[in-house]
Structures are given as structure tokens and as C-alpha cells.
mmCIF file of C-alpha atoms and ligand atoms in Angstrom:
data_model
loop_
_atom_site.group_PDB
_atom_site.id
_atom_site.type_symbol
_atom_site.label_atom_id
_atom_site.label_comp_id
_atom_site.label_asym_id
_atom_site.label_seq_id
_atom_site.Cartn_x
_atom_site.Cartn_y
_atom_site.Cartn_z
ATOM 1 C CA MET A 96 190.205 286.082 -85.896
ATOM 2 C CA ALA A 97 188.529 283.047 -87.903
ATOM 3 C CA LEU A 98 186.598 281.593 -85.092
ATOM 4 C CA SER A 99 186.007 284.558 -83.117
ATOM 5 C CA SER A 100 183.636 285.670 -86.367
ATOM 6 C CA LEU A 101 182.420 282.564 -86.558
ATOM 7 C CA LYS A 102 181.659 283.030 -82.702
ATOM 8 C CA PHE A 103 179.824 286.109 -84.022
ATOM 9 C CA PHE A 104 178.093 284.764 -86.423
ATOM 10 C CA SER A 105 176.364 282.451 -84.546
ATOM 11 C CA ILE A 106 175.682 284.121 -82.151
ATOM 12 C CA LEU A 107 173.907 286.455 -84.891
ATOM 13 C CA GLN A 108 172.293 283.493 -86.458
ATOM 14 C CA PHE A 109 171.049 282.442 -83.222
ATOM 15 C CA LEU A 110 169.567 285.885 -82.432
ATOM 16 C CA ILE A 111 167.963 286.082 -85.407
ATOM 17 C CA ILE A 112 165.983 282.316 -84.914
ATOM 18 C CA ALA A 113 165.065 283.846 -81.151
ATOM 19 C CA PHE A 114 163.881 286.713 -82.702
ATOM 20 C CA SER A 115 162.318 285.486 -85.510
ATOM 21 C CA MET A 116 160.179 283.109 -83.376
ATOM 22 C CA LEU A 117 159.604 285.707 -80.475
ATOM 23 C CA SER A 118 158.115 288.234 -83.009
ATOM 24 C CA THR A 119 156.136 285.715 -85.137
ATOM 25 C CA ARG A 120 153.740 285.364 -81.683
ATOM 26 C CA LEU A 121 154.424 288.414 -79.715
ATOM 27 C CA ASN A 122 155.011 291.229 -81.727
ATOM 28 C CA ALA A 123 157.239 292.710 -79.494
ATOM 29 C CA ASP A 124 157.296 295.897 -81.822
ATOM 30 C CA ASP A 125 154.342 297.539 -82.964
ATOM 31 C CA PRO A 126 153.398 295.203 -85.449
ATOM 32 C CA PRO A 127 153.163 297.837 -89.449
ATOM 33 C CA LEU A 128 149.936 298.683 -89.212
ATOM 34 C CA THR A 129 148.129 301.858 -90.041
ATOM 35 C CA LEU A 130 144.390 303.079 -90.372
ATOM 36 C CA ASP A 131 144.905 304.573 -93.786
ATOM 37 C CA TYR A 132 147.163 301.946 -95.150
ATOM 38 C CA TYR A 133 144.621 301.474 -98.236
ATOM 39 C CA ALA A 134 144.142 305.754 -98.257
ATOM 40 C CA SER A 135 144.952 305.856 -101.897
ATOM 41 C CA SER A 136 145.335 301.958 -103.366
ATOM 42 C CA CYS A 137 141.576 301.212 -102.264
ATOM 43 C CA PRO A 138 139.994 304.390 -100.558
ATOM 44 C CA PHE A 139 136.472 302.792 -100.638
ATOM 45 C CA VAL A 140 137.940 299.314 -98.606
ATOM 46 C CA PHE A 141 135.994 299.569 -95.672
ATOM 47 C CA ASP A 142 132.885 301.117 -97.309
ATOM 48 C CA ILE A 143 133.070 297.714 -99.755
ATOM 49 C CA VAL A 144 133.177 295.838 -96.734
ATOM 50 C CA ARG A 145 130.532 297.599 -94.185
ATOM 51 C CA ARG A 146 128.188 297.018 -97.182
ATOM 52 C CA VAL A 147 128.516 293.554 -97.630
ATOM 53 C CA MET A 148 128.170 293.231 -94.618
ATOM 54 C CA GLU A 149 125.378 294.957 -93.685
ATOM 55 C CA CYS A 150 123.606 292.176 -96.443
ATOM 56 C CA GLU A 151 125.084 290.013 -94.436
ATOM 57 C CA VAL A 152 123.962 290.276 -90.887
ATOM 58 C CA LEU A 153 120.490 292.000 -92.223
ATOM 59 C CA SER A 154 119.929 288.240 -94.211
ATOM 60 C CA ASP A 155 120.745 286.531 -90.597
ATOM 61 C CA PRO A 156 122.589 288.006 -87.520
ATOM 62 C CA ARG A 157 124.263 285.089 -87.299
ATOM 63 C CA ASN A 158 126.316 285.988 -89.706
ATOM 64 C CA ALA A 159 127.892 288.163 -87.899
ATOM 65 C CA ALA A 160 129.203 285.456 -84.803
ATOM 66 C CA LEU A 161 131.023 283.220 -87.660
ATOM 67 C CA VAL A 162 132.951 286.533 -88.943
ATOM 68 C CA VAL A 163 133.778 287.573 -85.498
ATOM 69 C CA ARG A 164 135.174 284.057 -84.707
ATOM 70 C CA LEU A 165 136.843 283.454 -88.003
ATOM 71 C CA HIS A 166 138.992 286.273 -86.976
ATOM 72 C CA MET A 167 139.560 284.808 -83.629
ATOM 73 C CA HIS A 168 140.713 281.503 -85.302
ATOM 74 C CA ASP A 169 143.014 283.023 -87.855
ATOM 75 C CA CYS A 170 144.481 285.022 -85.146
ATOM 76 C CA PHE A 171 145.569 282.243 -82.648
ATOM 77 C CA VAL A 172 147.317 280.321 -85.672
ATOM 78 C CA GLN A 173 150.319 281.929 -86.795
ATOM 79 C CA GLY A 174 148.755 285.347 -86.458
ATOM 80 C CA CYS A 175 146.169 286.948 -88.235
ATOM 81 C CA ASP A 176 147.714 286.402 -91.796
ATOM 82 C CA GLY A 177 144.221 284.721 -93.371
ATOM 83 C CA SER A 178 145.465 280.897 -92.986
ATOM 84 C CA VAL A 179 142.137 279.588 -91.657
ATOM 85 C CA LEU A 180 140.861 280.429 -95.240
ATOM 86 C CA MET A 181 143.263 278.481 -97.025
ATOM 87 C CA ASP A 182 141.038 274.951 -98.174
ATOM 88 C CA ASP A 183 142.939 271.717 -98.299
ATOM 89 C CA THR A 184 145.025 270.913 -101.597
ATOM 90 C CA VAL A 185 147.317 268.388 -102.262
ATOM 91 C CA THR A 186 150.169 270.206 -101.302
ATOM 92 C CA LEU A 187 148.692 272.166 -98.672
ATOM 93 C CA LYS A 188 147.044 271.090 -95.273
ATOM 94 C CA GLY A 189 144.991 273.517 -94.012
ATOM 95 C CA GLU A 190 142.994 274.476 -90.609
ATOM 96 C CA LYS A 191 139.867 274.225 -91.565
ATOM 97 C CA LYS A 192 139.913 270.387 -90.046
ATOM 98 C CA ALA A 193 141.446 271.134 -87.179
ATOM 99 C CA SER A 194 139.564 269.593 -84.197
ATOM 100 C CA GLN A 195 138.064 272.999 -82.965
ATOM 101 C CA ASN A 196 136.866 274.117 -86.374
ATOM 102 C CA LEU A 197 135.523 270.935 -88.083
ATOM 103 C CA GLN A 198 132.030 271.021 -88.724
ATOM 104 C CA SER A 199 132.356 274.116 -86.668
ATOM 105 C CA LEU A 200 133.664 277.175 -87.995
ATOM 106 C CA LYS A 201 132.026 278.855 -90.731
ATOM 107 C CA GLY A 202 131.867 282.207 -92.514
ATOM 108 C CA PHE A 203 133.617 281.496 -96.077
ATOM 109 C CA ARG A 204 131.612 282.222 -98.055
ATOM 110 C CA THR A 205 130.801 285.527 -96.511
ATOM 111 C CA ILE A 206 134.218 286.393 -96.571
ATOM 112 C CA ASP A 207 134.489 285.345 -100.297
ATOM 113 C CA ARG A 208 131.399 287.732 -101.097
ATOM 114 C CA ILE A 209 133.683 290.746 -99.328
ATOM 115 C CA LYS A 210 136.875 289.448 -101.033
ATOM 116 C CA SER A 211 135.237 289.375 -104.956
ATOM 117 C CA MET A 212 133.808 292.449 -104.103
ATOM 118 C CA VAL A 213 136.867 294.765 -103.175
ATOM 119 C CA GLU A 214 138.804 292.852 -105.820
ATOM 120 C CA SER A 215 136.442 294.422 -108.546
ATOM 121 C CA GLU A 216 137.260 297.315 -107.193
ATOM 122 C CA CYS A 217 140.840 297.284 -106.528
ATOM 123 C CA PRO A 218 142.326 293.956 -107.530
ATOM 124 C CA GLY A 219 145.096 292.242 -106.023
ATOM 125 C CA ILE A 220 145.378 295.288 -103.538
ATOM 126 C CA VAL A 221 143.423 294.211 -100.063
ATOM 127 C CA SER A 222 144.547 290.970 -98.393
ATOM 128 C CA CYS A 223 142.185 288.670 -96.915
ATOM 129 C CA ALA A 224 143.493 288.741 -93.534
ATOM 130 C CA ASP A 225 142.811 292.713 -93.687
ATOM 131 C CA ILE A 226 139.605 291.764 -95.021
ATOM 132 C CA VAL A 227 138.497 289.271 -92.313
ATOM 133 C CA THR A 228 139.946 291.534 -90.086
ATOM 134 C CA ILE A 229 137.728 294.582 -90.702
ATOM 135 C CA ALA A 230 134.391 292.533 -91.423
ATOM 136 C CA ALA A 231 134.801 291.581 -88.008
ATOM 137 C CA ARG A 232 134.582 294.910 -86.698
ATOM 138 C CA ASP A 233 132.071 295.216 -88.915
ATOM 139 C CA ALA A 234 130.049 292.734 -87.273
ATOM 140 C CA VAL A 235 130.256 293.433 -83.859
ATOM 141 C CA MET A 236 129.178 297.141 -84.773
ATOM 142 C CA LEU A 237 126.104 295.863 -86.906
ATOM 143 C CA VAL A 238 124.683 293.515 -83.671
ATOM 144 C CA GLY A 239 124.774 296.503 -81.143
ATOM 145 C CA GLY A 240 128.529 296.216 -80.133
ATOM 146 C CA PRO A 241 131.045 299.197 -79.963
ATOM 147 C CA TYR A 242 132.367 300.451 -83.125
ATOM 148 C CA TRP A 243 136.609 301.196 -82.662
ATOM 149 C CA ASP A 244 139.281 302.150 -85.596
ATOM 150 C CA VAL A 245 140.842 298.844 -87.355
ATOM 151 C CA PRO A 246 144.515 299.344 -88.400
ATOM 152 C CA VAL A 247 145.349 297.167 -91.226
ATOM 153 C CA GLY A 248 148.764 296.633 -93.930
ATOM 154 C CA ARG A 249 148.570 292.572 -92.911
ATOM 155 C CA LYS A 250 149.855 290.093 -95.735
ATOM 156 C CA ASP A 251 148.116 286.635 -96.396
ATOM 157 C CA ALA A 252 150.213 283.647 -95.496
ATOM 158 C CA ARG A 253 150.858 281.252 -98.371
ATOM 159 C CA THR A 254 150.839 278.600 -95.400
ATOM 160 C CA ALA A 255 148.678 277.119 -93.138
ATOM 161 C CA SER A 256 148.808 274.500 -90.009
ATOM 162 C CA LEU A 257 146.618 272.479 -89.138
ATOM 163 C CA GLU A 258 149.337 271.080 -85.915
ATOM 164 C CA LEU A 259 149.120 275.204 -84.325
ATOM 165 C CA ALA A 260 145.483 274.931 -84.878
ATOM 166 C CA ASN A 261 145.089 271.972 -83.326
ATOM 167 C CA ALA A 262 147.305 273.349 -80.298
ATOM 168 C CA ASN A 263 146.502 276.992 -80.101
ATOM 169 C CA LEU A 264 142.772 277.243 -80.384
ATOM 170 C CA PRO A 265 140.998 277.068 -76.637
ATOM 171 C CA ALA A 266 137.943 274.174 -76.150
ATOM 172 C CA ALA A 267 135.134 274.310 -74.235
ATOM 173 C CA ASP A 268 135.886 271.434 -72.455
ATOM 174 C CA GLU A 269 139.134 273.104 -70.957
ATOM 175 C CA GLY A 270 140.171 274.137 -67.650
ATOM 176 C CA LEU A 271 140.304 277.983 -66.846
ATOM 177 C CA PRO A 272 144.794 277.645 -66.570
ATOM 178 C CA SER A 273 145.216 275.944 -69.141
ATOM 179 C CA ILE A 274 142.959 278.641 -71.469
ATOM 180 C CA VAL A 275 144.797 281.481 -69.754
ATOM 181 C CA SER A 276 147.876 279.990 -71.089
ATOM 182 C CA LYS A 277 146.438 280.162 -74.204
ATOM 183 C CA PHE A 278 146.056 283.697 -74.508
ATOM 184 C CA LEU A 279 149.376 284.707 -72.918
ATOM 185 C CA TYR A 280 150.946 282.811 -75.570
ATOM 186 C CA GLN A 281 149.369 284.859 -77.885
ATOM 187 C CA GLY A 282 150.288 288.406 -75.477
ATOM 188 C CA LEU A 283 146.948 288.612 -75.139
ATOM 189 C CA SER A 284 146.314 289.493 -70.693
ATOM 190 C CA VAL A 285 143.732 287.334 -68.544
ATOM 191 C CA THR A 286 141.750 291.065 -68.786
ATOM 192 C CA ASP A 287 141.818 290.144 -72.939
ATOM 193 C CA MET A 288 140.865 287.014 -72.520
ATOM 194 C CA VAL A 289 137.709 287.798 -69.975
ATOM 195 C CA ALA A 290 136.794 290.478 -72.227
ATOM 196 C CA LEU A 291 137.205 288.532 -76.026
ATOM 197 C CA SER A 292 135.096 285.582 -74.523
ATOM 198 C CA GLY A 293 131.938 287.992 -74.158
ATOM 199 C CA ALA A 294 131.744 287.637 -77.947
ATOM 200 C CA HIS A 295 129.831 284.244 -77.011
ATOM 201 C CA THR A 296 127.057 287.175 -76.362
ATOM 202 C CA ILE A 297 126.360 286.187 -80.094
ATOM 203 C CA GLY A 298 126.267 283.125 -81.712
ATOM 204 C CA MET A 299 125.589 279.382 -81.411
ATOM 205 C CA ALA A 300 127.218 276.215 -79.663
ATOM 206 C CA ARG A 301 126.651 273.038 -80.990
ATOM 207 C CA CYS A 302 125.403 270.062 -78.641
ATOM 208 C CA GLN A 303 128.550 268.339 -78.490
ATOM 209 C CA ASN A 304 130.279 271.136 -76.866
ATOM 210 C CA PHE A 305 127.909 271.142 -73.904
ATOM 211 C CA ARG A 306 126.873 268.208 -73.264
ATOM 212 C CA SER A 307 129.339 266.978 -70.793
ATOM 213 C CA ARG A 308 128.263 270.459 -68.917
ATOM 214 C CA ILE A 309 124.581 269.441 -68.658
ATOM 215 C CA TYR A 310 124.982 265.946 -67.752
ATOM 216 C CA GLY A 311 126.794 266.582 -65.135
ATOM 217 C CA ASP A 312 130.385 265.629 -66.031
ATOM 218 C CA PHE A 313 131.805 269.265 -64.897
ATOM 219 C CA GLU A 314 130.532 268.167 -61.399
ATOM 220 C CA SER A 315 133.135 270.805 -59.598
ATOM 221 C CA THR A 316 131.766 273.905 -61.987
ATOM 222 C CA SER A 317 128.783 272.735 -61.544
ATOM 223 C CA ASP A 318 128.085 272.290 -58.140
ATOM 224 C CA ARG A 319 129.663 275.853 -57.411
ATOM 225 C CA SER A 320 127.581 277.196 -59.699
ATOM 226 C CA PRO A 321 124.471 275.080 -60.725
ATOM 227 C CA MET A 322 122.480 276.270 -63.498
ATOM 228 C CA SER A 323 119.090 276.626 -63.553
ATOM 229 C CA GLU A 324 116.389 274.107 -63.686
ATOM 230 C CA ILE A 325 114.576 275.217 -66.472
ATOM 231 C CA TYR A 326 117.422 276.133 -68.354
ATOM 232 C CA LEU A 327 118.661 272.762 -68.248
ATOM 233 C CA SER A 328 115.422 271.055 -69.206
ATOM 234 C CA ARG A 329 115.081 273.321 -72.088
ATOM 235 C CA LEU A 330 119.289 272.502 -73.152
ATOM 236 C CA ARG A 331 118.642 269.029 -72.969
ATOM 237 C CA SER A 332 115.915 268.997 -75.185
ATOM 238 C CA THR A 333 117.769 270.126 -78.008
ATOM 239 C CA CYS A 334 120.804 268.385 -76.792
ATOM 240 C CA PRO A 335 120.169 264.145 -76.156
ATOM 241 C CA ALA A 336 122.760 262.927 -73.386
ATOM 242 C CA ALA A 337 124.203 259.913 -76.338
ATOM 243 C CA PRO A 338 127.052 261.055 -77.706
ATOM 244 C CA GLY A 339 126.627 261.236 -81.381
ATOM 245 C CA SER A 340 123.025 261.773 -81.708
ATOM 246 C CA GLY A 341 122.159 265.387 -82.270
ATOM 247 C CA ASP A 342 125.699 266.903 -82.168
ATOM 248 C CA ASN A 343 125.156 269.575 -84.500
ATOM 249 C CA ASN A 344 121.745 270.931 -82.555
ATOM 250 C CA VAL A 345 122.582 274.543 -81.594
ATOM 251 C CA SER A 346 121.821 276.728 -78.679
ATOM 252 C CA ALA A 347 122.590 280.429 -77.928
ATOM 253 C CA LEU A 348 125.535 281.142 -76.041
ATOM 254 C CA ASP A 349 123.541 284.123 -74.973
ATOM 255 C CA TYR A 350 120.034 282.918 -74.436
ATOM 256 C CA VAL A 351 118.810 286.271 -72.971
ATOM 257 C CA THR A 352 119.778 288.269 -76.239
ATOM 258 C CA PRO A 353 121.229 285.605 -78.612
ATOM 259 C CA ASN A 354 121.566 288.273 -81.733
ATOM 260 C CA LEU A 355 122.290 291.461 -79.881
ATOM 261 C CA PHE A 356 125.978 292.253 -79.106
ATOM 262 C CA ASP A 357 125.607 293.700 -74.827
ATOM 263 C CA ASN A 358 126.615 292.138 -71.746
ATOM 264 C CA SER A 359 124.452 290.068 -70.951
ATOM 265 C CA TYR A 360 126.713 287.224 -71.073
ATOM 266 C CA TYR A 361 128.378 288.651 -67.919
ATOM 267 C CA GLN A 362 125.153 288.497 -66.269
ATOM 268 C CA ILE A 363 123.993 285.421 -67.282
ATOM 269 C CA LEU A 364 127.539 283.464 -65.865
ATOM 270 C CA MET A 365 126.689 285.359 -62.354
ATOM 271 C CA THR A 366 123.269 283.074 -62.447
ATOM 272 C CA GLY A 367 125.685 279.989 -63.448
ATOM 273 C CA ASP A 368 123.854 279.854 -66.579
ATOM 274 C CA GLY A 369 127.284 280.082 -69.201
ATOM 275 C CA LEU A 370 126.604 277.269 -71.826
ATOM 276 C CA LEU A 371 130.098 276.355 -72.116
ATOM 277 C CA ASN A 372 131.771 274.927 -69.527
ATOM 278 C CA SER A 373 135.139 277.538 -70.493
ATOM 279 C CA ASP A 374 132.171 280.274 -69.994
ATOM 280 C CA GLN A 375 131.354 279.604 -66.780
ATOM 281 C CA GLU A 376 134.405 278.998 -65.902
ATOM 282 C CA LEU A 377 135.391 282.562 -65.923
ATOM 283 C CA TYR A 378 132.567 283.280 -62.849
ATOM 284 C CA SER A 379 133.224 279.543 -60.988
ATOM 285 C CA SER A 380 136.750 278.327 -61.416
ATOM 286 C CA ILE A 381 138.669 277.882 -57.716
ATOM 287 C CA PHE A 382 141.257 279.244 -60.298
ATOM 288 C CA GLY A 383 139.276 282.346 -61.304
ATOM 289 C CA VAL A 384 139.740 284.677 -58.625
ATOM 290 C CA GLU A 385 140.857 287.490 -61.288
ATOM 291 C CA THR A 386 138.241 286.413 -63.663
ATOM 292 C CA LYS A 387 135.711 287.059 -61.397
ATOM 293 C CA GLN A 388 136.164 290.118 -60.613
ATOM 294 C CA LEU A 389 136.440 291.373 -64.430
ATOM 295 C CA VAL A 390 132.791 288.719 -64.898
ATOM 296 C CA GLN A 391 131.389 291.048 -62.270
ATOM 297 C CA CYS A 392 132.684 294.303 -63.506
ATOM 298 C CA TYR A 393 131.645 293.944 -67.379
ATOM 299 C CA ALA A 394 128.238 292.570 -66.054
ATOM 300 C CA VAL A 395 127.280 296.159 -64.250
ATOM 301 C CA ASP A 396 129.493 298.216 -66.519
ATOM 302 C CA PRO A 397 128.651 298.009 -70.378
ATOM 303 C CA LEU A 398 130.447 300.302 -71.096
ATOM 304 C CA GLU A 399 134.140 299.021 -69.511
ATOM 305 C CA PHE A 400 132.903 296.418 -71.430
ATOM 306 C CA PHE A 401 132.802 297.469 -75.103
ATOM 307 C CA LYS A 402 136.042 300.054 -74.416
ATOM 308 C CA GLN A 403 138.139 296.888 -73.325
ATOM 309 C CA PHE A 404 135.957 294.735 -75.947
ATOM 310 C CA ALA A 405 137.272 297.226 -78.691
ATOM 311 C CA ASP A 406 141.101 297.520 -77.280
ATOM 312 C CA SER A 407 141.485 293.519 -77.119
ATOM 313 C CA MET A 408 140.236 293.103 -80.812
ATOM 314 C CA VAL A 409 142.671 295.744 -81.567
ATOM 315 C CA LYS A 410 145.221 293.482 -79.693
ATOM 316 C CA MET A 411 144.097 290.252 -80.871
ATOM 317 C CA GLY A 412 144.489 292.044 -84.293
ATOM 318 C CA ASN A 413 147.994 292.773 -83.232
ATOM 319 C CA ILE A 414 149.558 289.265 -83.348
ATOM 320 C CA THR A 415 151.037 289.932 -87.113
ATOM 321 C CA ASN A 416 152.848 286.763 -88.924
ATOM 322 C CA ALA A 417 156.183 288.547 -89.009
ATOM 323 C CA ASP A 418 157.167 285.768 -91.789
ATOM 324 C CA SER A 419 153.849 286.969 -94.267
ATOM 325 C CA PHE A 420 155.377 290.579 -94.347
ATOM 326 C CA ALA A 421 158.503 288.754 -95.654
ATOM 327 C CA THR A 422 157.284 286.093 -97.786
ATOM 328 C CA GLY A 423 153.432 286.459 -98.171
ATOM 329 C CA GLU A 424 151.343 288.032 -100.752
ATOM 330 C CA VAL A 425 148.128 289.676 -101.262
ATOM 331 C CA ARG A 426 145.698 286.686 -102.188
ATOM 332 C CA ARG A 427 143.430 287.095 -105.092
ATOM 333 C CA ASN A 428 141.665 284.271 -103.656
ATOM 334 C CA CYS A 429 140.851 284.036 -100.295
ATOM 335 C CA ARG A 430 140.752 279.780 -100.401
ATOM 336 C CA PHE A 431 144.376 279.431 -102.267
ATOM 337 C CA VAL A 432 147.620 280.987 -102.563
ATOM 338 C CA ASN A 433 147.874 283.127 -106.187
ATOM 339 C CA SER A 434 150.831 280.705 -107.599
ATOM 340 C CA LEU A 435 147.597 278.261 -107.912
ATOM 341 C CA ILE A 436 144.997 280.804 -109.653
ATOM 342 C CA ARG A 437 146.293 279.699 -113.600
ATOM 343 C CA SER A 438 143.852 282.397 -115.156
ATOM 344 C CA GLU A 439 144.756 285.667 -114.971
HETATM 345 C C1 LIG B 27 138.147 281.873 -74.057
HETATM 346 C C2 LIG B 27 138.161 281.143 -74.680
HETATM 347 C C3 LIG B 27 137.218 280.307 -76.102
HETATM 348 C C4 LIG B 27 136.993 279.301 -75.880
HETATM 349 C C5 LIG B 27 137.267 277.634 -74.794
HETATM 350 C C6 LIG B 27 136.030 279.359 -77.145
HETATM 351 C C7 LIG B 27 135.111 278.304 -77.557
HETATM 352 C C8 LIG B 27 133.864 277.909 -78.456
HETATM 353 C C9 LIG B 27 133.137 277.339 -78.718
HETATM 354 C C10 LIG B 27 133.053 275.422 -78.305
HETATM 355 C C11 LIG B 27 131.824 277.472 -79.405
HETATM 356 C C12 LIG B 27 131.031 276.618 -80.195
HETATM 357 C C13 LIG B 27 131.549 275.840 -81.600
HETATM 358 C C14 LIG B 27 130.766 275.057 -82.351
HETATM 359 O O1 LIG B 27 130.144 274.275 -81.330
HETATM 360 O O2 LIG B 27 130.241 274.530 -83.365
HETATM 361 C C15 LIG B 27 132.561 278.961 -79.924
HETATM 362 C C16 LIG B 27 131.547 279.746 -80.454
HETATM 363 C C17 LIG B 27 131.907 281.518 -80.892
HETATM 364 N N1 LIG B 27 133.010 281.681 -80.064
HETATM 365 FE FE1 LIG B 27 134.777 281.070 -78.723
HETATM 366 N N2 LIG B 27 136.017 280.326 -77.608
HETATM 367 C C18 LIG B 27 136.728 280.924 -77.201
HETATM 368 C C19 LIG B 27 136.920 282.739 -77.255
HETATM 369 C C20 LIG B 27 136.269 282.855 -78.748
HETATM 370 C C21 LIG B 27 136.728 284.552 -78.893
HETATM 371 C C22 LIG B 27 137.884 285.557 -77.911
HETATM 372 C C23 LIG B 27 135.734 285.031 -79.666
HETATM 373 C C24 LIG B 27 136.235 286.394 -80.572
HETATM 374 C C25 LIG B 27 136.456 287.133 -80.103
HETATM 375 C C26 LIG B 27 135.110 283.995 -79.798
HETATM 376 C C27 LIG B 27 134.031 283.444 -80.585
HETATM 377 C C28 LIG B 27 132.887 283.162 -80.416
HETATM 378 C C29 LIG B 27 132.027 282.976 -81.580
HETATM 379 C C30 LIG B 27 131.245 284.684 -82.032
HETATM 380 C C31 LIG B 27 131.273 282.289 -81.412
HETATM 381 C C32 LIG B 27 129.748 282.129 -81.943
HETATM 382 C C33 LIG B 27 130.120 281.488 -83.471
HETATM 383 C C34 LIG B 27 128.643 281.022 -84.088
HETATM 384 O O3 LIG B 27 127.218 281.334 -84.263
HETATM 385 O O4 LIG B 27 128.453 279.364 -85.149
HETATM 386 N N3 LIG B 27 135.447 283.425 -79.196
HETATM 387 N N4 LIG B 27 133.263 278.882 -79.133
HETATM 388 C C1 LIG B 28 117.418 268.787 -82.081
HETATM 389 O O1 LIG B 28 116.907 269.897 -81.344
HETATM 390 C C2 LIG B 28 115.765 269.777 -81.700
HETATM 391 C C3 LIG B 28 114.759 271.207 -80.600
HETATM 392 O O2 LIG B 28 116.042 272.077 -80.646
HETATM 393 C C4 LIG B 28 115.017 268.122 -81.270
HETATM 394 O O3 LIG B 28 113.429 268.608 -81.505
HETATM 395 C C5 LIG B 28 115.688 267.381 -82.128
HETATM 396 O O4 LIG B 28 115.080 266.205 -81.184
HETATM 397 C C6 LIG B 28 117.251 267.777 -81.026
HETATM 398 N N1 LIG B 28 117.374 266.468 -82.437
HETATM 399 C C7 LIG B 28 118.181 265.567 -81.287
HETATM 400 C C8 LIG B 28 118.727 264.259 -81.989
HETATM 401 O O5 LIG B 28 117.994 265.138 -80.335
HETATM 402 C C1 LIG B 29 148.185 297.899 -82.254
HETATM 403 O O1 LIG B 29 149.219 298.319 -83.763
HETATM 404 C C2 LIG B 29 149.159 299.651 -84.167
HETATM 405 C C3 LIG B 29 149.436 299.836 -84.955
HETATM 406 O O2 LIG B 29 151.318 299.270 -84.938
HETATM 407 C C4 LIG B 29 149.640 300.231 -82.796
HETATM 408 O O3 LIG B 29 149.585 301.732 -82.939
HETATM 409 C C5 LIG B 29 148.321 300.368 -81.224
HETATM 410 O O4 LIG B 29 149.199 301.126 -80.325
HETATM 411 C C6 LIG B 29 148.569 298.434 -81.023
HETATM 412 N N1 LIG B 29 147.616 298.251 -79.996
HETATM 413 C C7 LIG B 29 147.805 297.482 -79.650
HETATM 414 C C8 LIG B 29 146.525 297.484 -78.141
HETATM 415 O O5 LIG B 29 148.363 296.746 -79.444
#
């Protein structure tokens, strides 16, 4: 009797642990997100976010790209829980120094601005994770992309993970199979990956991230789809060969329409002019039979791209941090947990 209840207990414990490990990344259940979560507690939150994003994008269209990337880098690390926004403190190591974020991830001030407007209207109600998610949708729409409804109700984590940020975020010099596995790990499909990569139709990349591509270290990819000479020489004038020189010089990910959310990114890949090696691999990798077909599809069918992008953004936004629903909070300041903020 004692033995069997012990056994039962340990099986239960195992199941609880296994389930909580699974649910933090796979969201097997529908996450408890709804469209009307703030309908009575903060009815104008969507308007407030929109208004600030309009100003931000008007003052610099790059701000749209920054916020979209910020959302992705939030969701890929312990779910969309605002963890990416947290500053380092003596007790918390944030994600901002992760290899893919350091000197690269921006847009934090835009989120601060939105947050303070939202706080003045409905203090303590709207999570930073939701603000980033809504702002990313507005960003896409404001530069010509699709519109979709944003499920909300996320909580902000009280922790961040530099380790997971280093492990989970895809990099420009990574091969296609490895990038695919990082998306699958998040519960996102190959189709989601190719559609979401279409976010590279806006924004910039730093020299450091495309240097090896333009100076021929990716022989195989470059051989199969050589970049046009004109584009190559333009990139080389922005990005010198010697590591350390001009590392932070930027170039548009989509040189045709850098500030417009359209499908030209995919058309560019078909000409071999993808800026990042990881972009070009979607079309040119020997492992990319399926991804190549998707690139071809989105290159000729902008509406199919928009539809899939919107669906995949909702799916990425659904990667929830189960722990944050139990132990999370609505941060007053997106950079710090509430217990650190003394002035009340
Ligand atoms: C498929 C794997 C991906 C890889 C390997 C990747 C990698 C990168 C890299 C290296 C940069 C340039 C960063 C810099 O030089 O500072 C970048 C920029 C960007 N990424 Fe991705 N990314 C991927 C997927 C995504 C996804 C899924 C989204 C959003 C849905 C996204 C949105 C962006 C945006 C908007 C920018 C431009 C940011 C700016 O202007 O600063 N990326 N990405
Ligand atoms: C950075 O790019 C500009 C042109 O976009 C170029 O004039 C400058 O020389 C580059 N910086 C370095 C260190 O090469
Ligand atoms: C995302 O979550 C919402 C709310 O739980 C759900 O209604 C929707 O079907 C999910 N969408 C996707 C694409 O996973």
C-alpha cells in the first residue's frame, strides 16, 4: 500500500515535470489567450499601441523592423514573456548580451514609450509581452504588410535566460537543417519558418553578419546561386573584408524595397541576392527542397505570403511560457521585475 502510493506519487511527479517541460515550449494546449482579454480592463490598449507605433514608424521606418525582431527574440526564449526586455541587474542576467542580441537587438525605447502611455491609461494591467506582440503586428501593418487579430493575455516572466537566448536564436551563418530544428523545437513548421523569414523584407543587417557571405566563405551556397556583381561590389564597399572594420555598418536585408513589407525578399532569393547566408539557403541549400518551393510560391503570390505570415505570427505569439501564467506578473517597467521598483 505504502509502496504503491509512493510509486503512484513518483509517476505523478514525473508526469508533472514532463508536462511542464513540454508545455513551456510546445503549448500542446491552447494557450489561455483571447482577443478580448483587455476589453473591460483596458479597452483602448490597441489604440494606444497603434498611435505610438504610428509616430515611431513615421519618424524612422526601421523602428518597424526593430519591433518585429524584438518580438521574435522574445518568443524564442522561454516563450513570449517579455524576458528579452529585461536589463541586467545584480540578481538577474538578462538576454541582451546573447550573441544574436548584443549590439544588434534594438527597439527597447519604443517599447518603453508604448508602455508608459499604456500605464498612464491603465496602470498595472497590460503585460510587456502583450505590448511587444501588438506592436509587432502594428509595425508590419504600418509598412504595408498584412493585418491580423492579436490574441492577448500573456504574463511577464520574472526571469530571463541568457543561456536559452544563446542556444535558441538562429544565426546568419547557421546551416538550414540547424535553423529548421530551432523552429521545430518551438513548435513552428518549415512553412512557418519560410513565411516568418519574410520579415527580412524590412530592416537591416550588420556587416559582421554578411561578411563571410560576400567574401566567399560560403562557397557552396554562393556557387549554386551567385550574387550579382553589382550588388556584391556595393556590399563590399559598405563592408570591408577585414574582421573588426565596419562590423556595425548596415545594409538593407531587402535592397529592392527596404522599408516596404512585401514579397520582394523571396524574389531576391531567386536571383541569388539574399543578404544573409541563412536567407539564401532557403532557396539554394541542397537540404532545401521544400523551402525552395515555398520561396517560389511566396515570390509569385504575395497574398499567400501575407496570409501565411499572419498565421505564423499568431502561432509564434502562441509560444507561451506556462510558468509565467503561474508565477509571472504585469511589469510596471518592462526592464525590471516589479519587486525592484521601490517608488509606488
Ligand atoms: C530564419 C532564421 C533567422 C535568422 C538566421 C535571422 C537572422 C537575422 C540576422 C543575423 C539579422 C541582422 C542582425 C544584425 O546584423 O544586427 C536579422 C535581422 C532581422 N530579423 Fe531575422 N533571422 C531569422 C528569422 C527572423 C524572424 C522569424 C523574424 C520575425 C518574424 C525576423 C525579423 C528580423 C528583422 C525585422 C530584422 C531587421 C532588424 C533591424 O533592422 O535591425 N528574423 N535577422
Ligand atoms: C561603412 O559604410 C560606408 C558606406 O556605407 C563606408 O563609406 C565606410 O567606409 C564604411 N566603414 C568602414 C569602416 O569601412
Ligand atoms: C493561438 O492561440 C489562440 C488562443 O488560444 C487560438 O485561438 C489559436 O487557434 C492559436 N493559433 C495558432 C495558429 O496556433
